[in-house]
Amino acid sequence: AKQVCEQAGKRLCLHSEWRNACRGEENRKFPYGDSYRQGACNVHRFEHPAKLLHADSAIGHLDPRLSLVQASDGPLLRPTGTTPTCASHWGDDAVYDMVGNLDEWVEKKSGAFAGGFYARATKRGCGALITVHPRKYLDYSLGVRCCKDIARR
């Protein structure tokens, strides 16, 4: 994730930057408010892609088909922005899917990802953080957003 950001001329976001972006200018616990609402973001889904493909949610986490699995109500992984209730607002602009869809790598010494992917049973919103995996960990549930410093005049 760090290399991807660097190749884009950016850097991996600090956890504090990521959380600030998630909370929006209103500084809310969730992009949409201060209380958890099932379905407002693509998180805490009841179906798991490995369970649907392999009959076991603990195996097959490098199977490239996991991102394509369809649940009874549509794709488990949704195109960014297709859950309009999961928007962190900044003036007339918004950042979509900071909670849910994919966990996102953030810069922390030991490695961490934030937000919660679609099948993670979390109701922590912008406070969701996983720190138990090493920095080189990868699987189907991870993504990244990159940050760029503002040039000072």
JSON list of C-alpha atoms in Angstrom, two decimals, residues 34-149:
[
{"chain": "A", "resi": 34, "resn": "ASP", "atom": "CA", "xyz": [-23.30, 9.47, 15.57]},
{"chain": "A", "resi": 35, "resn": "SER", "atom": "CA", "xyz": [-25.27, 6.20, 15.87]},
{"chain": "A", "resi": 36, "resn": "TYR", "atom": "CA", "xyz": [-24.76, 2.95, 13.96]},
{"chain": "A", "resi": 37, "resn": "ARG", "atom": "CA", "xyz": [-27.40, 2.21, 11.28]},
{"chain": "A", "resi": 38, "resn": "GLN", "atom": "CA", "xyz": [-27.33, -1.22, 9.65]},
{"chain": "A", "resi": 39, "resn": "GLY", "atom": "CA", "xyz": [-26.94, -0.84, 5.89]},
{"chain": "A", "resi": 40, "resn": "ALA", "atom": "CA", "xyz": [-25.99, 2.86, 5.88]},
{"chain": "A", "resi": 41, "resn": "CYS", "atom": "CA", "xyz": [-22.44, 1.76, 4.94]},
{"chain": "A", "resi": 42, "resn": "ASN", "atom": "CA", "xyz": [-21.33, -1.49, 3.32]},
{"chain": "A", "resi": 43, "resn": "VAL", "atom": "CA", "xyz": [-20.11, -3.10, 6.57]},
{"chain": "A", "resi": 44, "resn": "HIS", "atom": "CA", "xyz": [-21.32, -5.81, 8.98]},
{"chain": "A", "resi": 45, "resn": "ARG", "atom": "CA", "xyz": [-22.90, -7.80, 6.14]},
{"chain": "A", "resi": 46, "resn": "PHE", "atom": "CA", "xyz": [-24.25, -11.18, 7.14]},
{"chain": "A", "resi": 47, "resn": "GLU", "atom": "CA", "xyz": [-22.67, -13.09, 4.25]},
{"chain": "A", "resi": 48, "resn": "HIS", "atom": "CA", "xyz": [-18.95, -13.79, 3.80]},
{"chain": "A", "resi": 49, "resn": "PRO", "atom": "CA", "xyz": [-17.47, -14.44, 0.34]},
{"chain": "A", "resi": 50, "resn": "ALA", "atom": "CA", "xyz": [-15.22, -17.32, 1.44]},
{"chain": "A", "resi": 51, "resn": "LYS", "atom": "CA", "xyz": [-18.19, -19.00, 3.12]},
{"chain": "A", "resi": 52, "resn": "LEU", "atom": "CA", "xyz": [-20.22, -18.66, -0.08]},
{"chain": "A", "resi": 53, "resn": "LEU", "atom": "CA", "xyz": [-17.38, -19.89, -2.36]},
{"chain": "A", "resi": 54, "resn": "HIS", "atom": "CA", "xyz": [-15.60, -22.44, -0.16]},
{"chain": "A", "resi": 55, "resn": "ALA", "atom": "CA", "xyz": [-18.20, -23.28, 2.55]},
{"chain": "A", "resi": 56, "resn": "ASP", "atom": "CA", "xyz": [-15.70, -21.95, 5.13]},
{"chain": "A", "resi": 57, "resn": "SER", "atom": "CA", "xyz": [-15.05, -18.28, 5.92]},
{"chain": "A", "resi": 58, "resn": "ALA", "atom": "CA", "xyz": [-11.55, -19.09, 7.22]},
{"chain": "A", "resi": 59, "resn": "ILE", "atom": "CA", "xyz": [-10.06, -20.39, 3.95]},
{"chain": "A", "resi": 60, "resn": "GLY", "atom": "CA", "xyz": [-9.35, -19.19, 0.43]},
{"chain": "A", "resi": 61, "resn": "HIS", "atom": "CA", "xyz": [-8.56, -15.57, 1.30]},
{"chain": "A", "resi": 62, "resn": "LEU", "atom": "CA", "xyz": [-6.29, -15.16, -1.73]},
{"chain": "A", "resi": 63, "resn": "ASP", "atom": "CA", "xyz": [-8.91, -16.46, -4.18]},
{"chain": "A", "resi": 64, "resn": "PRO", "atom": "CA", "xyz": [-9.29, -13.66, -6.78]},
{"chain": "A", "resi": 65, "resn": "ARG", "atom": "CA", "xyz": [-13.01, -14.42, -7.13]},
{"chain": "A", "resi": 66, "resn": "LEU", "atom": "CA", "xyz": [-13.78, -13.18, -3.60]},
{"chain": "A", "resi": 67, "resn": "SER", "atom": "CA", "xyz": [-14.20, -9.58, -4.80]},
{"chain": "A", "resi": 68, "resn": "LEU", "atom": "CA", "xyz": [-16.80, -10.73, -7.32]},
{"chain": "A", "resi": 69, "resn": "VAL", "atom": "CA", "xyz": [-19.13, -12.68, -5.01]},
{"chain": "A", "resi": 70, "resn": "GLN", "atom": "CA", "xyz": [-22.80, -11.81, -5.19]},
{"chain": "A", "resi": 71, "resn": "ALA", "atom": "CA", "xyz": [-25.02, -12.02, -2.12]},
{"chain": "A", "resi": 72, "resn": "SER", "atom": "CA", "xyz": [-28.79, -12.28, -2.16]},
{"chain": "A", "resi": 73, "resn": "ASP", "atom": "CA", "xyz": [-29.02, -8.45, -2.21]},
{"chain": "A", "resi": 74, "resn": "GLY", "atom": "CA", "xyz": [-26.26, -7.77, -4.75]},
{"chain": "A", "resi": 75, "resn": "PRO", "atom": "CA", "xyz": [-22.45, -7.67, -4.78]},
{"chain": "A", "resi": 76, "resn": "LEU", "atom": "CA", "xyz": [-20.68, -7.91, -1.44]},
{"chain": "A", "resi": 77, "resn": "LEU", "atom": "CA", "xyz": [-17.98, -5.49, -2.67]},
{"chain": "A", "resi": 78, "resn": "ARG", "atom": "CA", "xyz": [-19.75, -2.47, -4.16]},
{"chain": "A", "resi": 79, "resn": "PRO", "atom": "CA", "xyz": [-18.39, 0.10, -6.59]},
{"chain": "A", "resi": 80, "resn": "THR", "atom": "CA", "xyz": [-17.21, 3.15, -4.63]},
{"chain": "A", "resi": 81, "resn": "GLY", "atom": "CA", "xyz": [-19.96, 5.70, -4.18]},
{"chain": "A", "resi": 82, "resn": "THR", "atom": "CA", "xyz": [-22.91, 3.37, -4.76]},
{"chain": "A", "resi": 83, "resn": "THR", "atom": "CA", "xyz": [-23.87, 3.58, -1.07]},
{"chain": "A", "resi": 84, "resn": "PRO", "atom": "CA", "xyz": [-24.78, 7.30, -0.97]},
{"chain": "A", "resi": 85, "resn": "THR", "atom": "CA", "xyz": [-25.63, 7.20, 2.75]},
{"chain": "A", "resi": 86, "resn": "CYS", "atom": "CA", "xyz": [-21.97, 6.37, 3.49]},
{"chain": "A", "resi": 87, "resn": "ALA", "atom": "CA", "xyz": [-20.51, 9.77, 2.68]},
{"chain": "A", "resi": 88, "resn": "SER", "atom": "CA", "xyz": [-18.27, 11.92, 4.85]},
{"chain": "A", "resi": 89, "resn": "HIS", "atom": "CA", "xyz": [-19.19, 15.49, 3.94]},
{"chain": "A", "resi": 90, "resn": "TRP", "atom": "CA", "xyz": [-16.79, 18.37, 3.41]},
{"chain": "A", "resi": 91, "resn": "GLY", "atom": "CA", "xyz": [-18.71, 21.43, 2.21]},
{"chain": "A", "resi": 92, "resn": "ASP", "atom": "CA", "xyz": [-20.31, 20.56, -1.13]},
{"chain": "A", "resi": 93, "resn": "ASP", "atom": "CA", "xyz": [-17.95, 17.60, -1.53]},
{"chain": "A", "resi": 94, "resn": "ALA", "atom": "CA", "xyz": [-17.92, 14.13, 0.01]},
{"chain": "A", "resi": 95, "resn": "VAL", "atom": "CA", "xyz": [-15.64, 11.15, 0.54]},
{"chain": "A", "resi": 96, "resn": "TYR", "atom": "CA", "xyz": [-17.44, 7.82, 0.04]},
{"chain": "A", "resi": 97, "resn": "ASP", "atom": "CA", "xyz": [-17.08, 4.44, 1.73]},
{"chain": "A", "resi": 98, "resn": "MET", "atom": "CA", "xyz": [-14.59, 5.35, 4.47]},
{"chain": "A", "resi": 99, "resn": "VAL", "atom": "CA", "xyz": [-16.52, 2.82, 6.57]},
{"chain": "A", "resi": 100, "resn": "GLY", "atom": "CA", "xyz": [-17.14, -0.52, 4.93]},
{"chain": "A", "resi": 101, "resn": "ASN", "atom": "CA", "xyz": [-16.49, -1.87, 1.47]},
{"chain": "A", "resi": 102, "resn": "LEU", "atom": "CA", "xyz": [-12.75, -2.47, 2.16]},
{"chain": "A", "resi": 103, "resn": "ASP", "atom": "CA", "xyz": [-10.44, -2.06, 5.13]},
{"chain": "A", "resi": 104, "resn": "GLU", "atom": "CA", "xyz": [-7.89, 0.63, 4.26]},
{"chain": "A", "resi": 105, "resn": "TRP", "atom": "CA", "xyz": [-4.21, 0.61, 5.16]},
{"chain": "A", "resi": 106, "resn": "VAL", "atom": "CA", "xyz": [-3.07, 3.56, 7.26]},
{"chain": "A", "resi": 107, "resn": "GLU", "atom": "CA", "xyz": [0.41, 4.58, 8.37]},
{"chain": "A", "resi": 108, "resn": "LYS", "atom": "CA", "xyz": [1.20, 3.19, 11.80]},
{"chain": "A", "resi": 109, "resn": "LYS", "atom": "CA", "xyz": [4.55, 1.77, 12.87]},
{"chain": "A", "resi": 110, "resn": "SER", "atom": "CA", "xyz": [3.28, -1.78, 13.32]},
{"chain": "A", "resi": 111, "resn": "GLY", "atom": "CA", "xyz": [0.87, -1.64, 10.38]},
{"chain": "A", "resi": 112, "resn": "ALA", "atom": "CA", "xyz": [-2.87, -1.09, 10.60]},
{"chain": "A", "resi": 113, "resn": "PHE", "atom": "CA", "xyz": [-6.01, -0.83, 8.56]},
{"chain": "A", "resi": 114, "resn": "ALA", "atom": "CA", "xyz": [-9.15, 1.17, 9.30]},
{"chain": "A", "resi": 115, "resn": "GLY", "atom": "CA", "xyz": [-12.82, 1.35, 8.43]},
{"chain": "A", "resi": 116, "resn": "GLY", "atom": "CA", "xyz": [-13.96, -2.26, 8.30]},
{"chain": "A", "resi": 117, "resn": "PHE", "atom": "CA", "xyz": [-14.60, -4.27, 5.15]},
{"chain": "A", "resi": 118, "resn": "TYR", "atom": "CA", "xyz": [-18.07, -5.37, 4.09]},
{"chain": "A", "resi": 119, "resn": "ALA", "atom": "CA", "xyz": [-18.12, -8.67, 6.06]},
{"chain": "A", "resi": 120, "resn": "ARG", "atom": "CA", "xyz": [-16.36, -7.40, 9.21]},
{"chain": "A", "resi": 121, "resn": "ALA", "atom": "CA", "xyz": [-18.73, -7.49, 12.17]},
{"chain": "A", "resi": 122, "resn": "THR", "atom": "CA", "xyz": [-17.90, -4.02, 13.44]},
{"chain": "A", "resi": 123, "resn": "LYS", "atom": "CA", "xyz": [-20.11, -1.16, 14.54]},
{"chain": "A", "resi": 124, "resn": "ARG", "atom": "CA", "xyz": [-17.19, 1.16, 15.42]},
{"chain": "A", "resi": 125, "resn": "GLY", "atom": "CA", "xyz": [-17.52, 3.37, 12.35]},
{"chain": "A", "resi": 126, "resn": "CYS", "atom": "CA", "xyz": [-14.62, 5.77, 11.89]},
{"chain": "A", "resi": 127, "resn": "GLY", "atom": "CA", "xyz": [-13.03, 4.27, 15.02]},
{"chain": "A", "resi": 128, "resn": "ALA", "atom": "CA", "xyz": [-12.63, 0.77, 13.53]},
{"chain": "A", "resi": 129, "resn": "LEU", "atom": "CA", "xyz": [-8.94, -0.16, 13.47]},
{"chain": "A", "resi": 130, "resn": "ILE", "atom": "CA", "xyz": [-7.16, -3.51, 13.03]},
{"chain": "A", "resi": 131, "resn": "THR", "atom": "CA", "xyz": [-3.56, -3.69, 14.26]},
{"chain": "A", "resi": 132, "resn": "VAL", "atom": "CA", "xyz": [-2.87, -7.45, 14.54]},
{"chain": "A", "resi": 133, "resn": "HIS", "atom": "CA", "xyz": [-1.48, -8.06, 11.04]},
{"chain": "A", "resi": 134, "resn": "PRO", "atom": "CA", "xyz": [2.08, -7.33, 9.89]},
{"chain": "A", "resi": 135, "resn": "ARG", "atom": "CA", "xyz": [2.71, -4.61, 7.32]},
{"chain": "A", "resi": 136, "resn": "LYS", "atom": "CA", "xyz": [3.17, -7.18, 4.53]},
{"chain": "A", "resi": 137, "resn": "TYR", "atom": "CA", "xyz": [-0.23, -8.85, 5.13]},
{"chain": "A", "resi": 138, "resn": "LEU", "atom": "CA", "xyz": [-2.62, -9.00, 2.19]},
{"chain": "A", "resi": 139, "resn": "ASP", "atom": "CA", "xyz": [-5.96, -10.49, 1.32]},
{"chain": "A", "resi": 140, "resn": "TYR", "atom": "CA", "xyz": [-9.16, -9.72, -0.59]},
{"chain": "A", "resi": 141, "resn": "SER", "atom": "CA", "xyz": [-10.55, -7.32, 2.06]},
{"chain": "A", "resi": 142, "resn": "LEU", "atom": "CA", "xyz": [-7.88, -4.61, 1.85]},
{"chain": "A", "resi": 143, "resn": "GLY", "atom": "CA", "xyz": [-7.60, -1.36, -0.03]},
{"chain": "A", "resi": 144, "resn": "VAL", "atom": "CA", "xyz": [-5.79, 1.94, 0.35]},
{"chain": "A", "resi": 145, "resn": "ARG", "atom": "CA", "xyz": [-6.38, 5.67, 0.12]},
{"chain": "A", "resi": 146, "resn": "CYS", "atom": "CA", "xyz": [-3.42, 7.93, -0.31]},
{"chain": "A", "resi": 147, "resn": "CYS", "atom": "CA", "xyz": [-2.76, 11.38, 1.10]},
{"chain": "A", "resi": 148, "resn": "LYS", "atom": "CA", "xyz": [-0.91, 14.28, -0.41]},
{"chain": "A", "resi": 149, "resn": "ASP", "atom": "CA", "xyz": [0.57, 17.19, 1.47]}
]
